[in-house]
CSV table of C-alpha atoms and ligand atoms in Angstrom, one decimal:
chain,number,residue,atom,x,y,z
A,1,MET,CA,-8.2,-7.3,19.1
A,2,LEU,CA,-7.9,-3.9,17.4
A,3,GLU,CA,-4.2,-4.5,16.6
A,4,CYS,CA,-3.0,-1.5,14.6
A,5,THR,CA,-0.8,-1.3,11.5
A,6,ILE,CA,0.1,1.2,8.8
A,7,ALA,CA,-0.6,1.1,5.1
A,8,GLY,CA,3.1,0.8,4.4
A,9,SER,CA,5.3,3.7,3.8
A,10,LEU,CA,6.8,6.3,6.1
A,11,PRO,CA,8.7,9.5,5.1
A,12,LYS,CA,12.4,9.1,4.5
A,13,PRO,CA,15.0,10.9,6.6
A,14,SER,CA,16.4,14.0,4.7
A,15,TRP,CA,19.9,12.5,4.6
A,16,LEU,CA,18.4,9.6,2.5
A,17,ALA,CA,16.1,11.4,0.1
A,18,GLU,CA,14.8,14.9,-0.6
A,19,PRO,CA,12.0,15.4,2.0
A,20,ASN,CA,8.3,16.1,1.6
A,21,ARG,CA,7.8,14.7,-1.9
A,22,LEU,CA,6.9,11.6,-3.8
A,23,TRP,CA,9.5,10.0,-6.0
A,24,ALA,CA,12.2,12.0,-4.2
A,25,PRO,CA,15.7,11.6,-5.6
A,26,TRP,CA,18.2,9.7,-3.4
A,27,ARG,CA,20.9,11.9,-1.7
A,28,LEU,CA,23.6,9.2,-1.8
A,29,ALA,CA,24.8,6.6,-4.2
A,30,GLY,CA,26.5,3.2,-4.3
A,31,ASP,CA,27.5,1.7,-0.9
A,32,ASP,CA,26.6,4.9,1.0
A,33,LEU,CA,23.1,4.7,-0.3
A,34,ALA,CA,22.8,1.0,0.6
A,35,ALA,CA,24.0,1.7,4.1
A,36,ALA,CA,21.7,4.7,4.5
A,37,LYS,CA,18.7,2.6,3.4
A,38,ARG,CA,19.5,0.0,6.1
A,39,ASP,CA,19.8,2.7,8.8
A,40,ALA,CA,16.5,4.3,7.7
A,41,THR,CA,14.8,0.9,7.8
A,42,LEU,CA,15.9,0.4,11.4
A,43,LEU,CA,14.7,3.9,12.4
A,44,ALA,CA,11.3,3.2,10.7
A,45,LEU,CA,10.9,0.0,12.8
A,46,LYS,CA,12.0,1.7,16.0
A,47,GLU,CA,9.5,4.6,15.5
A,48,GLN,CA,6.7,2.1,14.9
A,49,GLU,CA,7.5,0.1,17.9
A,50,ASP,CA,7.8,3.1,20.1
A,51,ALA,CA,4.4,4.3,18.8
A,52,SER,CA,2.9,0.9,19.8
A,53,ILE,CA,2.1,-0.2,16.2
A,54,ASP,CA,1.4,-3.9,16.5
A,55,ILE,CA,2.1,-5.0,12.9
A,56,VAL,CA,5.0,-3.1,11.5
A,57,THR,CA,6.5,-2.5,8.1
A,58,ASP,CA,10.0,-1.6,6.7
A,59,GLY,CA,8.5,1.9,6.0
A,60,GLU,CA,9.4,1.4,2.3
A,61,GLN,CA,12.7,3.2,3.0
A,62,SER,CA,14.6,1.2,0.3
A,63,ARG,CA,12.4,2.1,-2.7
A,64,GLN,CA,12.0,5.4,-4.5
A,65,HIS,CA,8.4,4.7,-5.5
A,66,PHE,CA,6.1,1.9,-4.7
A,67,VAL,CA,5.8,0.7,-8.3
A,68,HIS,CA,9.2,1.6,-9.7
A,69,GLY,CA,10.9,0.0,-6.7
A,70,PHE,CA,9.7,-3.3,-8.0
A,71,LEU,CA,10.2,-2.6,-11.7
A,72,GLU,CA,14.0,-2.0,-11.2
A,73,THR,CA,14.5,-5.7,-10.8
A,74,VAL,CA,12.4,-6.8,-13.8
A,75,ARG,CA,13.9,-7.8,-17.1
A,76,GLY,CA,11.9,-7.0,-20.3
A,77,ILE,CA,11.5,-3.3,-19.5
A,78,ASP,CA,13.4,-0.6,-21.4
A,79,PHE,CA,14.0,2.2,-18.9
A,80,ALA,CA,15.5,4.4,-21.5
A,81,ARG,CA,12.3,4.2,-23.6
A,82,ARG,CA,10.1,6.5,-21.6
A,83,VAL,CA,6.6,7.4,-22.8
A,84,GLU,CA,4.1,9.8,-21.3
A,85,ILE,CA,0.8,8.1,-20.4
A,86,GLY,CA,-2.2,9.2,-18.4
A,87,ILE,CA,-2.3,6.9,-15.5
A,88,ARG,CA,-5.3,6.0,-13.2
A,89,ALA,CA,-7.7,6.9,-16.1
A,90,ASP,CA,-5.7,10.0,-17.0
A,91,ARG,CA,-5.7,11.5,-13.5
A,92,TYR,CA,-1.9,12.1,-13.8
A,93,LYS,CA,0.5,12.3,-16.7
A,94,ALA,CA,3.6,10.3,-16.0
A,95,LEU,CA,6.8,9.5,-17.9
A,96,VAL,CA,7.0,5.7,-17.6
A,97,PRO,CA,9.3,3.0,-18.9
A,98,THR,CA,8.2,0.6,-21.6
A,99,VAL,CA,7.7,-3.2,-21.6
A,100,THR,CA,9.6,-4.4,-24.7
A,101,GLY,CA,9.9,-8.1,-24.2
A,102,PRO,CA,8.8,-11.1,-22.0
A,103,LEU,CA,9.0,-10.2,-18.3
A,104,SER,CA,11.1,-12.0,-15.8
A,105,LEU,CA,12.8,-11.2,-12.5
A,106,ASN,CA,16.5,-10.4,-12.4
A,107,GLY,CA,16.9,-11.7,-8.9
A,108,ARG,CA,15.4,-10.9,-5.5
A,109,VAL,CA,13.7,-7.5,-5.3
A,110,HIS,CA,13.4,-6.8,-1.5
A,111,LYS,CA,15.6,-9.5,0.1
A,112,THR,CA,17.9,-7.0,1.9
A,113,GLU,CA,15.3,-4.9,3.6
A,114,ALA,CA,13.0,-7.8,4.4
A,115,ARG,CA,15.7,-9.9,6.1
A,116,LEU,CA,17.0,-6.8,7.9
A,117,ALA,CA,13.6,-5.9,9.2
A,118,ARG,CA,12.9,-9.5,10.2
A,119,ALA,CA,16.2,-9.6,12.1
A,120,HIS,CA,15.4,-6.4,14.1
A,121,THR,CA,11.9,-6.7,15.2
A,122,THR,CA,10.0,-9.4,17.1
A,123,ARG,CA,6.6,-7.9,16.1
A,124,ARG,CA,4.6,-9.2,13.2
A,125,LEU,CA,6.0,-7.8,10.0
A,126,LYS,CA,4.0,-6.7,6.9
A,127,PHE,CA,5.6,-6.2,3.5
A,128,THR,CA,4.0,-4.3,0.7
A,129,LEU,CA,4.2,-4.9,-3.1
A,130,PRO,CA,2.4,-3.1,-5.9
A,131,GLY,CA,-0.6,-5.0,-7.2
A,132,PRO,CA,-0.5,-6.3,-10.8
A,133,MET,CA,-3.3,-4.1,-12.1
A,134,THR,CA,-1.6,-1.0,-10.7
A,135,ILE,CA,1.7,-1.9,-12.2
A,136,ALA,CA,0.1,-2.5,-15.6
A,137,ASP,CA,-1.4,1.0,-15.3
A,138,THR,CA,2.0,2.5,-14.6
A,139,VAL,CA,4.1,1.3,-17.5
A,140,GLY,CA,4.1,1.6,-21.2
A,141,ASP,CA,3.6,-1.7,-23.2
A,142,ALA,CA,5.0,-2.5,-26.6
A,143,HIS,CA,5.1,-6.3,-26.1
A,144,TYR,CA,2.0,-7.9,-24.5
A,145,LYS,CA,-0.5,-5.4,-26.1
A,146,SER,CA,-3.2,-6.5,-23.7
A,147,ARG,CA,-3.7,-5.1,-20.2
A,148,PRO,CA,-4.9,-8.4,-18.7
A,149,ALA,CA,-2.0,-10.3,-20.2
A,150,LEU,CA,0.5,-7.6,-19.0
A,151,ALA,CA,-1.0,-7.7,-15.5
A,152,MET,CA,-0.9,-11.5,-15.4
A,153,ALA,CA,2.8,-11.5,-16.4
A,154,PHE,CA,3.5,-9.1,-13.5
A,155,ALA,CA,1.4,-11.2,-11.2
A,156,VAL,CA,3.7,-14.2,-11.9
A,157,LEU,CA,6.8,-12.1,-10.9
A,158,LEU,CA,5.1,-10.7,-7.9
A,159,ASN,CA,4.2,-14.2,-6.8
A,160,GLU,CA,7.9,-15.3,-7.0
A,161,GLU,CA,9.0,-12.4,-4.8
A,162,ALA,CA,6.0,-12.8,-2.4
A,163,LEU,CA,6.9,-16.5,-1.9
A,164,ALA,CA,10.5,-15.5,-1.2
A,165,LEU,CA,9.4,-12.8,1.3
A,166,GLU,CA,7.3,-15.4,3.1
A,167,ALA,CA,10.4,-17.6,3.3
A,168,ASP,CA,12.3,-14.6,4.8
A,169,GLY,CA,9.8,-14.6,7.7
A,170,ILE,CA,7.3,-12.0,6.6
A,171,ASP,CA,3.9,-12.4,8.3
A,172,VAL,CA,1.6,-10.4,6.0
A,173,ILE,CA,2.1,-9.7,2.3
A,174,GLN,CA,0.0,-6.8,1.0
A,175,PHE,CA,-0.6,-5.8,-2.6
A,176,ASP,CA,-1.3,-2.1,-3.2
A,177,GLU,CA,-4.0,-1.7,-5.8
A,178,PRO,CA,-5.1,1.9,-6.0
A,179,ALA,CA,-6.1,1.2,-9.6
A,180,PHE,CA,-8.9,-1.0,-8.3
A,181,ASN,CA,-10.9,2.2,-7.4
A,182,VAL,CA,-10.6,3.5,-11.0
A,183,TYR,CA,-11.2,0.5,-13.3
A,184,LEU,CA,-14.2,-1.1,-11.7
A,185,ASP,CA,-15.2,-3.3,-14.7
A,186,GLU,CA,-11.6,-4.5,-15.1
A,187,VAL,CA,-11.4,-5.5,-11.5
A,188,ARG,CA,-14.3,-7.9,-12.0
A,189,ASP,CA,-13.0,-9.1,-15.5
A,190,TRP,CA,-9.4,-9.8,-14.6
A,191,GLY,CA,-8.1,-7.7,-11.7
A,192,ILE,CA,-9.1,-10.1,-8.9
A,193,ALA,CA,-7.7,-13.1,-10.9
A,194,ALA,CA,-4.4,-11.3,-11.3
A,195,LEU,CA,-4.3,-10.4,-7.6
A,196,GLU,CA,-5.0,-14.0,-6.7
A,197,ARG,CA,-2.3,-15.2,-9.1
A,198,ALA,CA,0.1,-12.8,-7.3
A,199,ALA,CA,-0.8,-14.4,-3.9
A,200,GLN,CA,-0.9,-18.0,-5.1
A,201,GLY,CA,0.5,-20.6,-2.8
A,202,LEU,CA,1.2,-18.1,0.1
A,203,SER,CA,0.4,-19.5,3.5
A,204,CYS,CA,1.1,-16.2,5.4
A,205,LEU,CA,-1.6,-13.6,5.6
A,206,THR,CA,-2.4,-11.8,2.4
A,207,ALA,CA,-3.8,-8.2,2.1
A,208,VAL,CA,-4.9,-5.8,-0.5
A,209,HIS,CA,-4.7,-2.0,0.0
A,210,ILE,CA,-7.2,0.0,-2.0
A,211,CYS,CA,-7.2,3.7,-1.4
A,212,TYR,CA,-8.0,7.1,-3.1
A,213,GLY,CA,-4.3,7.9,-3.3
A,214,TYR,CA,-1.7,9.9,-1.4
A,215,GLY,CA,-2.6,13.4,-0.3
A,216,ILE,CA,-1.0,15.1,-3.3
A,217,PRO,CA,-2.8,17.9,-5.4
A,218,ALA,CA,-3.8,15.6,-8.4
A,219,ASN,CA,-5.6,13.3,-6.0
A,220,ARG,CA,-7.3,16.0,-4.0
A,221,ALA,CA,-8.6,17.5,-7.3
A,222,TRP,CA,-9.8,14.0,-8.4
A,223,LYS,CA,-11.6,13.5,-5.1
A,224,GLU,CA,-13.5,16.7,-5.7
A,225,THR,CA,-15.1,15.1,-8.8
A,226,LEU,CA,-16.3,12.0,-7.0
A,227,GLY,CA,-19.4,13.5,-5.5
A,228,ALA,CA,-20.8,13.5,-1.9
A,229,GLU,CA,-20.6,9.8,-1.5
A,230,TRP,CA,-17.7,7.6,-2.8
A,231,ARG,CA,-19.3,4.3,-3.7
A,232,GLN,CA,-16.4,2.6,-5.7
A,233,TYR,CA,-15.9,0.2,-2.8
A,234,GLU,CA,-19.5,-1.0,-3.2
A,235,THR,CA,-18.6,-2.6,-6.5
A,236,ILE,CA,-15.2,-4.0,-5.4
A,237,PHE,CA,-15.9,-5.3,-1.9
A,238,PRO,CA,-18.3,-8.1,-2.8
A,239,LEU,CA,-15.7,-9.4,-5.3
A,240,LEU,CA,-13.0,-9.2,-2.7
A,241,ALA,CA,-15.2,-10.9,-0.2
A,242,GLN,CA,-15.3,-13.9,-2.5
A,243,SER,CA,-11.6,-13.8,-3.2
A,244,ARG,CA,-8.8,-15.7,-1.4
A,245,ILE,CA,-7.2,-12.5,-0.1
A,246,ARG,CA,-7.7,-12.4,3.7
A,247,GLN,CA,-7.4,-8.7,4.6
A,248,VAL,CA,-8.6,-5.5,2.9
A,249,SER,CA,-6.9,-2.1,3.7
A,250,LEU,CA,-9.2,0.8,3.0
A,251,GLU,CA,-9.6,4.6,3.4
A,252,CYS,CA,-12.0,5.8,6.0
A,253,ARG,CA,-11.1,9.0,8.0
A,254,ASN,CA,-12.3,12.1,6.3
A,255,SER,CA,-13.2,10.2,3.2
A,256,HIS,CA,-16.7,10.2,1.7
A,257,VAL,CA,-16.9,6.5,1.8
A,258,PRO,CA,-20.2,5.4,3.5
A,259,MET,CA,-19.1,3.3,6.5
A,260,GLU,CA,-21.7,0.7,6.0
A,261,LEU,CA,-19.9,-0.4,2.8
A,262,MET,CA,-17.4,-2.2,5.1
A,263,ARG,CA,-20.2,-4.7,5.8
A,264,LEU,CA,-19.7,-6.0,2.3
A,265,LEU,CA,-16.3,-7.4,3.4
A,266,ASP,CA,-18.0,-10.0,5.5
A,267,GLY,CA,-15.5,-12.6,6.7
A,268,LYS,CA,-12.4,-10.5,5.8
A,269,ASP,CA,-10.1,-8.7,8.1
A,270,VAL,CA,-10.6,-5.0,7.6
A,271,LEU,CA,-7.7,-2.6,7.9
A,272,ALA,CA,-9.6,0.6,8.3
A,273,GLY,CA,-7.9,4.0,7.8
A,274,VAL,CA,-8.4,6.0,11.0
A,275,ILE,CA,-5.5,8.4,10.2
A,276,ASP,CA,-5.8,10.9,7.4
A,277,VAL,CA,-2.6,11.3,5.4
A,278,ALA,CA,-3.9,14.2,3.3
A,279,THR,CA,-3.7,16.7,6.1
A,280,ASP,CA,-1.0,17.7,8.5
A,281,ALA,CA,-3.5,18.1,11.3
A,282,VAL,CA,-2.6,15.4,13.8
A,283,GLU,CA,-5.5,13.3,15.1
A,284,THR,CA,-5.8,13.0,18.9
A,285,PRO,CA,-6.0,9.5,20.4
A,286,GLU,CA,-9.5,10.4,21.5
A,287,GLU,CA,-10.5,11.1,17.9
A,288,VAL,CA,-8.9,7.9,16.7
A,289,ALA,CA,-10.7,5.8,19.4
A,290,ALA,CA,-14.0,7.5,18.5
A,291,LEU,CA,-13.7,6.6,14.9
A,292,ILE,CA,-12.7,3.0,15.8
A,293,ALA,CA,-15.9,2.8,17.9
A,294,GLU,CA,-18.0,4.0,14.9
A,295,ILE,CA,-16.4,1.5,12.5
A,296,SER,CA,-16.9,-1.3,15.0
A,297,LYS,CA,-20.6,-0.9,14.5
A,298,HIS,CA,-20.0,-2.3,11.0
A,299,VAL,CA,-17.0,-4.6,11.5
A,300,PRO,CA,-16.6,-7.0,14.4
A,301,PRO,CA,-13.6,-5.8,16.6
A,302,ALA,CA,-12.0,-9.2,16.2
A,303,ARG,CA,-11.7,-8.5,12.4
A,304,LEU,CA,-10.9,-4.8,12.7
A,305,PHE,CA,-7.3,-3.5,12.4
A,306,PRO,CA,-6.9,0.3,12.8
A,307,CYS,CA,-4.6,1.6,10.1
A,308,THR,CA,-3.5,4.7,8.2
A,309,ASN,CA,-5.6,5.7,5.1
A,310,CYS,CA,-2.6,5.4,2.8
A,311,GLY,CA,1.2,5.5,2.9
A,312,MET,CA,2.8,8.5,4.6
A,313,ALA,CA,5.8,8.7,2.2
A,314,PRO,CA,5.2,12.3,1.1
A,315,MET,CA,4.5,13.8,4.6
A,316,ALA,CA,6.8,15.8,6.8
A,317,ARG,CA,8.6,13.4,9.2
A,318,PRO,CA,7.5,15.0,12.5
A,319,VAL,CA,3.9,15.0,11.4
A,320,ALA,CA,4.0,11.3,10.3
A,321,SER,CA,5.7,10.5,13.6
A,322,ALA,CA,2.9,12.3,15.6
A,323,LYS,CA,0.3,10.5,13.6
A,324,LEU,CA,1.9,7.1,14.3
A,325,SER,CA,1.7,7.9,18.0
A,326,ALA,CA,-1.9,8.9,17.7
A,327,LEU,CA,-2.7,5.6,15.9
A,328,GLY,CA,-1.0,3.5,18.6
A,329,ALA,CA,-2.5,5.4,21.5
A,330,GLY,CA,-6.0,5.7,20.0
A,331,SER,CA,-6.1,2.0,19.2
A,332,ALA,CA,-5.0,1.2,22.8
A,333,LEU,CA,-7.7,3.5,24.1
A,334,ALA,CA,-10.4,1.8,22.0
A,335,ARG,CA,-9.2,-1.6,23.2
A,336,ARG,CA,-9.5,-0.5,26.8
A,337,ARG,CA,-13.1,0.8,26.2
A,338,LEU,CA,-14.2,-2.5,24.5
A,339,ALA,CA,-12.6,-4.7,27.1
B,1,ZN,ZN1,-2.8,4.1,-0.6
């Protein structure tokens, strides 16, 4: 009960990538980079175990960005043909590569880090992949010429990798779909179908992470425009409740999401964010336990998994480390109080 986990990413060591930023350039190349990624993955596991995180991840130490880490292994994309698009309904401008032909995988995407992580922890292991709608919102497209068709093509590739990750011994496969909070009509029309296609045939646990983004300036500015109550989840959760996805990871601490909206996820496991990744202020275990107690008025503790609001990739490492400890200690405190 109240087993804790993280959304997915942790900051990278400064010898691996430039610190405190998203999309940080690697500081090594070739075999040195490959070795450094392995070392960083082991450190990420150790830090989570020491912080009493129950369901751990590879910390996403082997990918530069959560979407582009997947795209690197996809054929049918021209990385030299970069176009500027406004992603997440024009919240940011980004220079993105272009899909120019039928998509297929050019081999395994995450085999090395998944097998390494599996070999070095006995805890349950979660692995994150970008969701099909979010990928389709983060590339240019000169081939499919339809968002749903593009997303479905990515869903097929995601499914191939997800099935292979399951065979590697991964216990939970999570798809990150921040775009779900932006394109509410499309979620209903084709987003859930694409997500379910990505998860097709998996017998391990499946999860979807839907957040309001990393704590970067463009996101903070966007959040200012969302009003006093954020009710995007009100549209999405009933659709997810009917889907085949088992777990939903969502943002809670310091967000303007009314907590009662979690009731719409009846029957699902709820990975509720009790750690804010948009501030360097470190929560105390007491604060974490208090929020868990509040959430458990809406979600039965057997289905509640304390989590971070989002990935911690852009944070300073000591801050992320302290927040991990607060998450582990706060969850343990909440468990003792409920027992
Ligand atoms: Zn997130």
